Short mmCIF file of C-alpha atoms in Angstrom, two decimals:
data_model
loop_
_atom_site.label_atom_id
_atom_site.label_comp_id
_atom_site.label_asym_id
_atom_site.label_seq_id
_atom_site.Cartn_x
_atom_site.Cartn_y
_atom_site.Cartn_z
CA MET S 1 53.08 -7.95 -9.86
CA GLU S 2 53.74 -4.17 -8.63
CA GLU S 3 50.43 -2.84 -7.23
CA SER S 4 49.34 0.38 -9.09
CA ARG S 5 48.16 3.47 -7.17
CA PRO S 6 45.36 5.77 -9.06
CA LEU S 7 47.80 8.65 -9.71
CA ASP S 8 49.44 6.47 -12.01
CA ALA S 9 46.40 6.12 -14.52
CA LEU S 10 46.46 10.11 -14.63
CA ASN S 11 50.06 9.92 -15.05
CA ALA S 12 49.84 7.46 -17.89
CA ALA S 13 47.36 9.83 -19.30
CA ARG S 14 49.62 12.77 -19.75
CA ASN S 15 49.49 14.69 -22.63
CA LYS S 16 46.83 12.70 -23.70
CA THR S 17 43.24 13.48 -24.54
CA VAL S 18 41.01 12.91 -21.33
CA MET S 19 37.17 13.61 -20.68
CA VAL S 20 36.87 15.16 -16.61
CA GLU S 21 33.14 15.37 -15.44
CA LEU S 22 32.24 17.84 -12.82
CA LYS S 23 29.37 17.38 -10.41
CA ASN S 24 27.81 19.91 -11.62
CA GLY S 25 27.07 17.55 -14.93
CA THR S 26 29.32 19.62 -16.83
CA SER S 27 32.57 17.81 -18.88
CA TYR S 28 35.68 18.85 -20.06
CA VAL S 29 37.51 17.30 -23.30
CA GLY S 30 40.80 17.73 -23.69
CA LYS S 31 44.89 16.98 -23.63
CA LEU S 32 45.87 16.24 -19.75
CA ARG S 33 48.54 18.75 -19.18
CA ALA S 34 49.01 18.40 -15.78
CA PHE S 35 47.89 17.54 -12.39
CA ASP S 36 48.52 17.17 -8.51
CA ILE S 37 47.41 15.12 -5.53
CA HIS S 38 44.30 17.28 -5.03
CA ILE S 39 43.07 16.12 -8.46
CA ASN S 40 43.15 19.61 -9.56
CA ILE S 41 43.69 18.94 -13.29
CA VAL S 42 44.99 21.39 -16.11
CA LEU S 43 43.37 21.00 -19.88
CA GLU S 44 44.68 22.37 -23.19
CA ASP S 45 42.87 22.98 -26.32
CA ALA S 46 39.70 21.73 -24.41
CA GLU S 47 36.08 21.62 -25.10
CA GLU S 48 33.24 22.18 -22.64
CA ARG S 49 30.62 19.83 -22.85
CA GLN S 50 26.80 19.51 -21.39
CA ASN S 51 24.85 16.19 -22.25
CA GLY S 52 27.57 15.10 -24.65
CA GLU S 53 26.66 18.06 -26.82
CA VAL S 54 30.05 20.94 -27.32
CA LYS S 55 29.06 24.16 -25.45
CA ARG S 56 32.17 26.30 -26.21
CA LYS S 57 35.87 25.84 -27.32
CA ILE S 58 37.53 27.10 -24.32
CA GLY S 59 41.29 26.54 -24.77
CA THR S 60 43.06 26.11 -21.51
CA VAL S 61 41.49 25.15 -18.45
CA PHE S 62 42.04 24.95 -14.48
CA VAL S 63 39.69 22.56 -12.94
CA ARG S 64 39.57 22.67 -9.58
CA GLY S 65 39.74 18.77 -7.92
CA ASP S 66 36.79 19.21 -5.49
CA THR S 67 34.39 19.48 -7.99
CA ILE S 68 35.31 16.29 -10.25
CA THR S 69 33.58 13.01 -10.12
CA ILE S 70 35.28 11.25 -13.23
CA ILE S 71 38.20 11.43 -15.07
CA SER S 72 38.55 9.39 -17.93
CA PRO S 73 41.35 8.81 -20.79
CA GLY S 74 39.69 6.34 -22.89
CA VAL S 75 36.52 9.31 -23.98
CA ASN S 76 36.92 11.55 -26.89
CA MET A 1 60.33 17.31 -21.00
CA GLU A 2 59.65 18.71 -17.32
CA GLU A 3 56.51 17.64 -16.08
CA SER A 4 54.20 20.85 -15.12
CA ARG A 5 51.77 21.70 -12.10
CA PRO A 6 48.35 22.79 -12.38
CA LEU A 7 49.73 26.28 -10.16
CA ASP A 8 52.03 26.52 -13.39
CA ALA A 9 49.09 27.21 -15.72
CA LEU A 10 47.41 30.06 -13.04
CA ASN A 11 50.93 31.15 -12.97
CA ALA A 12 51.54 31.51 -16.53
CA ALA A 13 48.04 33.54 -16.14
CA ARG A 14 48.78 36.01 -13.86
CA ASN A 15 48.02 39.77 -14.56
CA LYS A 16 45.88 38.56 -17.89
CA THR A 17 42.26 38.05 -18.45
CA VAL A 18 40.61 34.78 -16.85
CA MET A 19 36.94 33.72 -16.40
CA VAL A 20 36.38 32.34 -13.01
CA GLU A 21 33.09 30.04 -12.80
CA LEU A 22 31.62 29.24 -9.38
CA LYS A 23 29.93 26.54 -8.29
CA ASN A 24 26.60 28.27 -8.55
CA GLY A 25 26.89 29.46 -11.60
CA THR A 26 28.19 32.54 -11.29
CA SER A 27 31.54 33.63 -13.04
CA TYR A 28 33.84 36.29 -13.05
CA VAL A 29 35.94 37.91 -15.39
CA GLY A 30 38.62 40.14 -14.71
CA LYS A 31 42.66 40.16 -14.33
CA LEU A 32 44.30 37.45 -12.32
CA ARG A 33 46.27 39.90 -9.60
CA ALA A 34 46.66 36.79 -6.81
CA PHE A 35 45.66 33.27 -6.30
CA ASP A 36 47.47 30.62 -3.06
CA ILE A 37 47.03 26.66 -2.99
CA HIS A 38 43.28 26.75 -1.71
CA ILE A 39 42.56 28.46 -5.26
CA ASN A 40 41.81 31.37 -3.41
CA ILE A 41 41.68 33.94 -6.23
CA VAL A 42 41.94 38.13 -6.61
CA LEU A 43 40.54 39.30 -9.50
CA GLU A 44 40.73 43.07 -10.39
CA ASP A 45 38.98 45.30 -12.74
CA ALA A 46 36.18 42.22 -12.82
CA GLU A 47 32.94 41.87 -14.35
CA GLU A 48 29.92 39.18 -13.03
CA ARG A 49 28.28 37.18 -15.38
CA GLN A 50 25.65 34.72 -15.35
CA ASN A 51 24.76 32.97 -18.13
CA GLY A 52 27.15 34.62 -20.08
CA GLU A 53 25.76 37.97 -19.21
CA VAL A 54 27.20 40.84 -17.85
CA LYS A 55 25.00 41.34 -14.51
CA ARG A 56 27.85 44.06 -12.86
CA LYS A 57 31.08 45.38 -12.68
CA ILE A 58 32.82 44.53 -9.17
CA GLY A 59 36.22 45.78 -9.33
CA THR A 60 38.48 43.86 -6.89
CA VAL A 61 37.05 40.80 -6.36
CA PHE A 62 38.13 37.97 -3.72
CA VAL A 63 37.04 34.60 -4.89
CA ARG A 64 36.95 31.55 -2.16
CA GLY A 65 38.57 28.76 -3.53
CA ASP A 66 35.78 26.21 -2.47
CA THR A 67 33.59 27.90 -4.29
CA ILE A 68 35.37 27.17 -7.53
CA THR A 69 34.94 24.70 -10.44
CA ILE A 70 36.84 25.90 -13.42
CA ILE A 71 39.63 28.94 -14.26
CA SER A 72 40.03 29.36 -18.06
CA PRO A 73 42.82 32.46 -19.23
CA GLY A 74 40.91 31.75 -22.72
CA VAL A 75 37.94 32.92 -22.08
CA ASN A 76 36.91 36.79 -22.63
CA MET G 1 41.40 -13.51 15.31
CA GLU G 2 42.94 -10.56 13.49
CA GLU G 3 41.03 -7.26 12.83
CA SER G 4 40.25 -6.65 9.10
CA ARG G 5 40.37 -2.81 8.08
CA PRO G 6 37.85 -1.31 5.56
CA LEU G 7 41.24 -1.31 2.62
CA ASP G 8 41.52 -5.14 3.31
CA ALA G 9 37.87 -5.50 1.48
CA LEU G 10 39.38 -3.44 -1.32
CA ASN G 11 42.61 -4.99 -1.51
CA ALA G 12 41.22 -8.23 -1.89
CA ALA G 13 39.02 -7.01 -4.80
CA ARG G 14 41.93 -5.87 -6.61
CA ASN G 15 41.69 -7.20 -9.95
CA LYS G 16 38.32 -8.28 -9.66
CA THR G 17 34.86 -6.71 -10.60
CA VAL G 18 33.74 -4.39 -8.48
CA MET G 19 30.76 -1.97 -8.62
CA VAL G 20 31.24 1.76 -7.77
CA GLU G 21 28.44 4.25 -7.00
CA LEU G 22 28.60 7.78 -6.62
CA LYS G 23 26.61 10.67 -5.10
CA ASN G 24 24.90 11.60 -7.61
CA GLY G 25 23.68 8.16 -8.63
CA THR G 26 25.92 6.85 -11.61
CA SER G 27 27.46 3.56 -10.85
CA TYR G 28 30.38 1.87 -12.66
CA VAL G 29 31.39 -1.69 -12.85
CA GLY G 30 34.74 -2.52 -13.92
CA LYS G 31 37.87 -4.86 -12.91
CA LEU G 32 39.56 -2.67 -10.14
CA ARG G 33 43.08 -1.56 -10.70
CA ALA G 34 43.70 0.81 -8.14
CA PHE G 35 42.77 2.84 -4.97
CA ASP G 36 44.21 4.76 -2.55
CA ILE G 37 43.79 6.02 1.31
CA HIS G 38 41.20 8.69 0.26
CA ILE G 39 39.47 6.16 -1.98
CA ASN G 40 40.23 7.41 -5.08
CA ILE G 41 39.86 4.20 -7.49
CA VAL G 42 40.69 3.49 -11.08
CA LEU G 43 38.84 1.01 -13.19
CA GLU G 44 39.90 -0.63 -16.05
CA ASP G 45 36.86 -1.89 -18.70
CA ALA G 46 34.62 -0.19 -16.91
CA GLU G 47 30.74 0.36 -17.58
CA GLU G 48 28.47 3.40 -16.84
CA ARG G 49 25.32 2.59 -15.48
CA GLN G 50 22.09 4.52 -14.66
CA ASN G 51 19.10 3.11 -12.80
CA GLY G 52 20.90 -0.24 -13.37
CA GLU G 53 20.88 0.56 -17.39
CA VAL G 54 24.30 0.44 -19.02
CA LYS G 55 24.66 4.20 -20.27
CA ARG G 56 28.27 3.82 -22.04
CA LYS G 57 31.60 1.52 -22.17
CA ILE G 58 33.85 4.55 -20.66
CA GLY G 59 37.46 1.55 -20.40
CA THR G 60 39.54 3.17 -17.79
CA VAL G 61 37.93 5.69 -15.51
CA PHE G 62 39.46 7.79 -12.03
CA VAL G 63 37.23 8.33 -9.62
CA ARG G 64 37.82 10.42 -7.28
CA GLY G 65 37.10 9.30 -3.55
CA ASP G 66 35.14 12.14 -2.51
CA THR G 67 32.39 11.25 -4.72
CA ILE G 68 31.88 7.66 -3.82
CA THR G 69 29.30 6.07 -1.69
CA ILE G 70 29.82 2.30 -1.59
CA ILE G 71 32.18 -0.23 -3.60
CA SER G 72 30.90 -3.62 -3.35
CA PRO G 73 32.75 -6.47 -5.18
CA GLY G 74 29.60 -8.59 -4.99
CA VAL G 75 27.64 -7.23 -7.93
CA ASN G 76 28.05 -7.15 -11.50
CA MET L 1 57.61 43.07 -9.44
CA GLU L 2 56.83 41.27 -5.40
CA GLU L 3 53.91 38.97 -6.42
CA SER L 4 50.61 39.46 -4.15
CA ARG L 5 48.65 36.95 -2.57
CA PRO L 6 45.00 36.71 -2.09
CA LEU L 7 45.36 37.70 1.88
CA ASP L 8 46.85 41.07 0.72
CA ALA L 9 43.68 41.83 -0.68
CA LEU L 10 41.77 41.98 2.39
CA ASN L 11 44.67 43.11 4.55
CA ALA L 12 44.17 46.04 2.07
CA ALA L 13 40.71 46.42 2.80
CA ARG L 14 40.75 46.58 6.40
CA ASN L 15 38.75 49.34 8.24
CA LYS L 16 37.01 49.80 4.46
CA THR L 17 33.74 48.61 3.59
CA VAL L 18 33.34 45.51 1.98
CA MET L 19 30.28 42.95 0.70
CA VAL L 20 30.46 39.46 1.64
CA GLU L 21 28.71 36.97 -0.23
CA LEU L 22 27.36 33.90 0.97
CA LYS L 23 26.55 30.70 -0.98
CA ASN L 24 23.29 30.87 -0.13
CA GLY L 25 22.70 34.16 -1.81
CA THR L 26 22.39 36.64 1.35
CA SER L 27 25.18 39.38 1.32
CA TYR L 28 26.25 41.45 4.11
CA VAL L 29 27.96 45.01 3.58
CA GLY L 30 30.23 46.86 6.20
CA LYS L 31 33.12 47.43 7.41
CA LEU L 32 36.10 44.55 7.65
CA ARG L 33 37.51 44.48 11.17
CA ALA L 34 38.92 41.46 11.21
CA PHE L 35 39.75 38.01 8.71
CA ASP L 36 41.64 34.42 9.29
CA ILE L 37 43.01 32.67 7.02
CA HIS L 38 40.27 30.40 7.05
CA ILE L 39 38.16 33.65 5.55
CA ASN L 40 36.73 33.73 8.94
CA ILE L 41 35.41 37.39 8.59
CA VAL L 42 33.93 40.29 11.04
CA LEU L 43 32.49 43.05 9.93
CA GLU L 44 31.21 45.89 11.43
CA ASP L 45 27.96 48.62 11.04
CA ALA L 46 26.82 45.27 8.79
CA GLU L 47 23.68 45.28 6.73
CA GLU L 48 22.22 42.05 5.45
CA ARG L 49 21.23 42.17 1.94
CA GLN L 50 19.27 40.10 -0.37
CA ASN L 51 18.55 40.16 -3.97
CA GLY L 52 20.12 44.14 -3.35
CA GLU L 53 17.68 45.13 -0.90
CA VAL L 54 18.66 46.15 2.53
CA LYS L 55 16.76 43.25 4.71
CA ARG L 56 18.19 44.53 8.14
CA LYS L 57 20.80 46.08 9.77
CA ILE L 58 22.88 43.89 11.70
CA GLY L 59 25.72 45.75 13.04
CA THR L 60 28.79 43.35 13.91
CA VAL L 61 28.53 40.28 12.25
CA PHE L 62 30.97 37.05 12.12
CA VAL L 63 30.42 35.22 9.14
CA ARG L 64 32.34 31.67 8.96
CA GLY L 65 34.42 31.17 5.82
CA ASP L 66 33.14 28.17 4.38
CA THR L 67 29.95 30.10 3.72
CA ILE L 68 31.31 32.46 1.61
CA THR L 69 31.72 32.69 -1.72
CA ILE L 70 33.09 36.26 -2.82
CA ILE L 71 34.28 39.30 -1.02
CA SER L 72 34.58 42.66 -2.45
CA PRO L 73 35.81 46.10 -1.56
CA GLY L 74 34.59 47.84 -4.65
CA VAL L 75 30.75 47.50 -4.38
CA ASN L 76 28.87 49.52 -1.58
CA MET U 1 33.68 4.23 35.44
CA GLU U 2 36.09 4.73 32.23
CA GLU U 3 34.19 6.98 29.68
CA SER U 4 33.92 5.43 26.45
CA ARG U 5 34.43 6.87 23.03
CA PRO U 6 32.27 6.66 20.41
CA LEU U 7 34.66 3.95 18.15
CA ASP U 8 34.14 1.56 21.16
CA ALA U 9 30.04 1.33 20.07
CA LEU U 10 31.14 -0.16 16.76
CA ASN U 11 34.21 -2.54 18.11
CA ALA U 12 31.63 -3.71 20.42
CA ALA U 13 29.32 -4.08 17.01
CA ARG U 14 32.03 -5.88 15.14
CA ASN U 15 30.44 -9.45 13.56
CA LYS U 16 26.94 -8.34 14.72
CA THR U 17 24.69 -7.04 12.14
CA VAL U 18 23.86 -3.64 12.18
CA MET U 19 22.06 -1.02 9.57
CA VAL U 20 24.27 1.81 8.07
CA GLU U 21 21.86 5.12 6.44
CA LEU U 22 23.13 7.07 4.26
CA LYS U 23 23.08 10.46 3.75
CA ASN U 24 21.38 9.70 0.36
CA GLY U 25 18.34 7.72 2.75
CA THR U 26 19.89 4.12 0.91
CA SER U 27 20.53 2.42 4.11
CA TYR U 28 22.31 -1.08 4.20
CA VAL U 29 22.45 -4.10 7.12
CA GLY U 30 24.74 -6.43 7.34
CA LYS U 31 27.20 -8.29 9.40
CA LEU U 32 30.24 -5.50 10.24
CA ARG U 33 33.45 -7.05 9.33
CA ALA U 34 35.61 -3.45 9.43
CA PHE U 35 35.93 -0.03 10.46
CA ASP U 36 38.09 2.45 10.40
CA ILE U 37 38.38 6.60 11.85
CA HIS U 38 36.74 7.85 9.06
CA ILE U 39 34.01 5.75 9.64
CA ASN U 40 34.50 3.52 6.40
CA ILE U 41 32.74 0.69 6.75
CA VAL U 42 32.80 -3.12 5.46
CA LEU U 43 29.49 -5.28 6.12
CA GLU U 44 29.36 -8.31 4.61
CA ASP U 45 26.04 -10.58 3.81
CA ALA U 46 24.44 -6.56 3.17
CA GLU U 47 21.30 -5.74 2.31
CA GLU U 48 20.27 -2.59 0.39
CA ARG U 49 17.21 -0.91 1.44
CA GLN U 50 14.88 2.16 0.61
CA ASN U 51 12.67 3.34 2.88
CA GLY U 52 12.60 -0.43 5.09
CA GLU U 53 12.31 -2.24 2.12
CA VAL U 54 14.56 -4.49 0.70
CA LYS U 55 16.05 -3.75 -2.97
CA ARG U 56 18.91 -6.02 -3.19
CA LYS U 57 21.55 -8.84 -2.02
CA ILE U 58 24.87 -7.08 -2.09
CA GLY U 59 27.15 -9.61 -0.41
CA THR U 60 30.07 -7.55 1.04
CA VAL U 61 29.92 -3.75 0.35
CA PHE U 62 32.53 -0.78 1.61
CA VAL U 63 30.57 1.78 2.73
CA ARG U 64 32.70 5.63 2.45
CA GLY U 65 32.63 7.20 5.72
CA ASP U 66 31.60 10.64 4.78
CA THR U 67 28.59 9.54 3.70
CA ILE U 68 26.82 7.84 6.53
CA THR U 69 24.73 9.67 8.75
CA ILE U 70 24.09 6.33 11.65
CA ILE U 71 25.25 2.98 11.91
CA SER U 72 23.15 1.33 14.26
CA PRO U 73 23.69 -2.18 16.08
CA GLY U 74 20.32 -2.43 17.38
CA VAL U 75 18.33 -2.24 14.11
CA ASN U 76 17.67 -5.77 11.84
CA MET T 1 46.55 50.27 15.99
CA GLU T 2 46.71 46.68 16.50
CA GLU T 3 44.99 44.02 14.50
CA SER T 4 42.17 42.11 15.56
CA ARG T 5 41.38 38.63 14.83
CA PRO T 6 37.83 37.09 13.91
CA LEU T 7 37.56 35.42 17.53
CA ASP T 8 38.34 38.13 19.09
CA ALA T 9 34.90 39.53 18.27
CA LEU T 10 33.45 35.91 19.44
CA ASN T 11 35.00 36.47 22.69
CA ALA T 12 34.16 39.81 23.21
CA ALA T 13 30.19 38.47 22.97
CA ARG T 14 31.09 35.87 25.65
CA ASN T 15 27.97 35.41 28.11
CA LYS T 16 26.07 37.90 25.83
CA THR T 17 23.12 37.41 23.74
CA VAL T 18 24.13 36.33 20.31
CA MET T 19 22.33 35.10 17.35
CA VAL T 20 23.72 32.00 15.56
CA GLU T 21 22.33 31.03 11.66
CA LEU T 22 22.70 27.85 10.11
CA LYS T 23 22.78 27.03 6.59
CA ASN T 24 19.42 25.40 6.95
CA GLY T 25 17.82 29.11 7.97
CA THR T 26 17.57 27.79 11.63
CA SER T 27 18.63 30.68 14.07
CA TYR T 28 19.30 30.13 17.77
CA VAL T 29 19.30 33.32 19.88
CA GLY T 30 20.74 33.17 23.49
CA LYS T 31 23.75 33.58 25.38
CA LEU T 32 27.14 32.68 24.52
CA ARG T 33 28.45 30.52 26.86
CA ALA T 34 31.56 28.80 24.74
CA PHE T 35 33.18 28.67 21.22
CA ASP T 36 36.24 26.47 19.99
CA ILE T 37 38.31 27.32 16.80
CA HIS T 38 36.03 25.59 14.74
CA ILE T 39 33.61 27.60 15.85
CA ASN T 40 31.36 25.29 17.54
CA ILE T 41 29.30 27.06 19.85
CA VAL T 42 27.65 26.75 23.12
CA LEU T 43 24.61 28.96 23.71
CA GLU T 44 22.50 29.31 26.96
CA ASP T 45 18.88 29.66 27.52
CA ALA T 46 18.41 29.95 23.88
CA GLU T 47 15.59 29.86 21.63
CA GLU T 48 15.16 28.39 18.13
CA ARG T 49 13.70 30.72 15.68
CA GLN T 50 12.43 30.02 11.99
CA ASN T 51 11.63 33.17 10.04
CA GLY T 52 12.29 35.53 13.01
CA GLU T 53 9.39 33.56 14.86
CA VAL T 54 10.18 31.77 17.90
CA LYS T 55 9.82 27.94 17.64
CA ARG T 56 10.58 26.84 20.77
CA LYS T 57 12.90 27.10 23.88
CA ILE T 58 15.48 25.07 24.12
CA GLY T 59 17.74 25.74 27.03
CA THR T 60 21.28 24.81 26.71
CA VAL T 61 22.70 23.85 22.77
CA PHE T 62 25.49 22.89 21.27
CA VAL T 63 25.77 24.02 17.82
CA ARG T 64 28.51 21.97 15.50
CA GLY T 65 30.28 24.92 13.70
CA ASP T 66 30.11 23.64 10.24
CA THR T 67 26.75 24.04 10.23
CA ILE T 68 26.93 27.74 11.14
CA THR T 69 26.51 30.92 8.51
CA ILE T 70 26.53 33.71 10.88
CA ILE T 71 26.83 34.78 14.38
CA SER T 72 25.85 38.59 15.89
CA PRO T 73 26.22 39.60 18.92
CA GLY T 74 23.86 42.75 17.68
CA VAL T 75 20.87 40.82 16.97
CA ASN T 76 18.01 39.92 20.20
CA MET D 1 36.07 32.71 36.24
CA GLU D 2 37.47 29.98 33.85
CA GLU D 3 36.42 30.01 30.66
CA SER D 4 34.21 26.90 29.29
CA ARG D 5 34.99 25.11 26.03
CA PRO D 6 32.07 23.81 23.99
CA LEU D 7 32.83 20.23 24.87
CA ASP D 8 32.87 20.91 28.07
CA ALA D 9 28.99 20.99 27.45
CA LEU D 10 28.80 17.70 26.26
CA ASN D 11 30.74 16.18 28.60
CA ALA D 12 28.42 17.72 31.63
CA ALA D 13 25.67 16.23 29.42
CA ARG D 14 27.15 12.49 29.49
CA ASN D 15 24.81 9.94 30.64
CA LYS D 16 21.73 12.10 30.38
CA THR D 17 19.19 12.87 28.11
CA VAL D 18 20.04 14.56 25.00
CA MET D 19 18.43 15.40 21.57
CA VAL D 20 20.73 15.25 18.24
CA GLU D 21 19.30 17.09 15.43
CA LEU D 22 20.72 16.14 11.84
CA LYS D 23 21.06 18.15 8.85
CA ASN D 24 18.42 16.07 6.79
CA GLY D 25 15.68 16.91 9.38
CA THR D 26 15.91 13.71 11.32
CA SER D 27 16.43 14.17 15.32
CA TYR D 28 17.46 11.19 17.75
CA VAL D 29 16.83 11.26 21.70
CA GLY D 30 18.42 9.16 24.19
CA LYS D 31 21.07 8.88 26.63
CA LEU D 32 24.44 10.31 25.53
CA ARG D 33 27.15 7.40 26.24
CA ALA D 34 29.90 8.84 24.07
CA PHE D 35 31.39 11.67 22.19
CA ASP D 36 34.90 12.67 20.14
CA ILE D 37 36.27 15.52 18.89
CA HIS D 38 34.62 14.87 16.01
CA ILE D 39 31.32 15.53 17.14
CA ASN D 40 30.87 11.38 16.51
CA ILE D 41 27.91 10.65 19.30
CA VAL D 42 26.87 7.25 20.66
CA LEU D 43 23.02 7.81 22.07
CA GLU D 44 21.48 4.92 24.01
CA ASP D 45 18.02 4.01 24.51
CA ALA D 46 17.22 6.61 21.37
CA GLU D 47 14.34 7.29 19.40
CA GLU D 48 14.63 8.48 16.17
CA ARG D 49 12.08 11.28 15.54
CA GLN D 50 10.92 13.41 12.21
CA ASN D 51 8.69 16.44 12.84
CA GLY D 52 8.77 15.86 16.61
CA GLU D 53 6.98 12.70 16.08
CA VAL D 54 8.36 9.13 17.12
CA LYS D 55 9.15 7.19 14.00
CA ARG D 56 10.93 4.11 16.02
CA LYS D 57 13.09 2.99 19.02
CA ILE D 58 16.69 2.19 17.69
CA GLY D 59 18.25 1.62 20.70
CA THR D 60 21.91 2.11 20.44
CA VAL D 61 22.71 5.11 17.88
CA PHE D 62 26.15 5.73 16.43
CA VAL D 63 25.38 9.19 14.78
CA ARG D 64 28.65 10.49 12.39
CA GLY D 65 29.91 13.88 13.47
CA ASP D 66 29.61 16.23 10.20
CA THR D 67 25.89 15.01 9.78
CA ILE D 68 24.83 16.69 12.93
CA THR D 69 23.39 20.43 13.50
CA ILE D 70 22.68 20.82 16.98
CA ILE D 71 23.09 18.76 20.61
CA SER D 72 20.64 19.85 23.07
CA PRO D 73 20.86 18.62 26.62
CA GLY D 74 17.70 20.60 27.55
CA VAL D 75 15.14 19.08 25.53
CA ASN D 76 12.80 15.51 26.28
#
């Protein structure tokens, strides 16, 4: 069995809905449009959430990698 | 379909109005004039906002990349 | 005796259940699916825990390395 | 049209008055004498300000880049 | 006399009991099994301690280097 | 006119009295004896100050660059 | 006169008693046994101090460079 790398998981989630959580507690849920090795992320049709509650529709959003804690494709 | 990279989203927003949010909660809304791979940003005709409220007109502003959390072209 | 390196311990834990603790106090328990030299981690079938209590089932989760304090294969 | 880079904005502000804001909330207003790619900055005839109020005249000051949030040539 | 380097001290402690303290105040005491130049550490038979008190037996633990303040072979 | 770089300002201050301020609010005033590109600094005959008040005479002191906010040759 | 570099000051302090202060306020006083370019430090016969008061004898201690604010050979 071939060993997978962490970016493979992001690649598999491309164009799917993911949740991105930041160190400051804010999270963004949107379609994963792009990422790079710094884990900079672009989401489309994104919502900003605080404590699980939608704060605003934010459309396209670029999230700087070093502010991210987790990315999960399994959460809506 | 060609895979996009995060900086493509910034490039598409060049000379358009974007919102840049900082780790300290301050945000800047202005015309995206320049950016680099460190996500250092230059905005023109920028406003500084705190809690969604305009604090001051700041004109041209250089924002150091490592202080940024998100950049969104979809917010005015 | 051959000297082991830290990533050997992670390699030995591949496809086994591990606990990943973050700087913000949250921990994730799941099957270690992938890691890299930045200690970026992908867990599958993961649970998010706060103060030892399960907060939510999160499925697959990518954890950014620089937010991690410890990884332990010995905790369920 | 040629694309500009963030450091071009700093270069255009050389020998002009700029405001430099730090992560700790302090700001310095002075003549931009030098900068480098780390955004280390040297100001001359600088004033230190806290909450918009002048705290002290500090003359020449070297500001370490990683402590800076924004630099604005448009503020006095 | 030949000048020693910091990693020599860690090498001398290999397979011996060491205390590793983290920036968040937690410490781990266990047998030093592996380390690298980032000061990523693997301990075996480790205990987690808070304020000098054992919180839990944690077995094998990988500690990410950038979260560490000190490592001491002289403490049990 | 030749463009100056930030380290030129430190070089001009060599063997003169400078103030070094840290992210934690402490400052050191002493004779600038050495510096490098990381802005690691060595002061001689240094005093440690908190809120403008001398806390202790500390003689020679090595200050790690990443803890520094500003260095000013114009303050005694 | 030849220009000195910051590490020269550490080299001159080798095998002498130094004080190492950390970002978290703890300090260690001991014999400087080793250091490297990351300012990782090894002290021997070290004491841990908090607010100037000895908390414990800690013997040999490896201090990770990025947690250090200052190192002073002039303090006992």
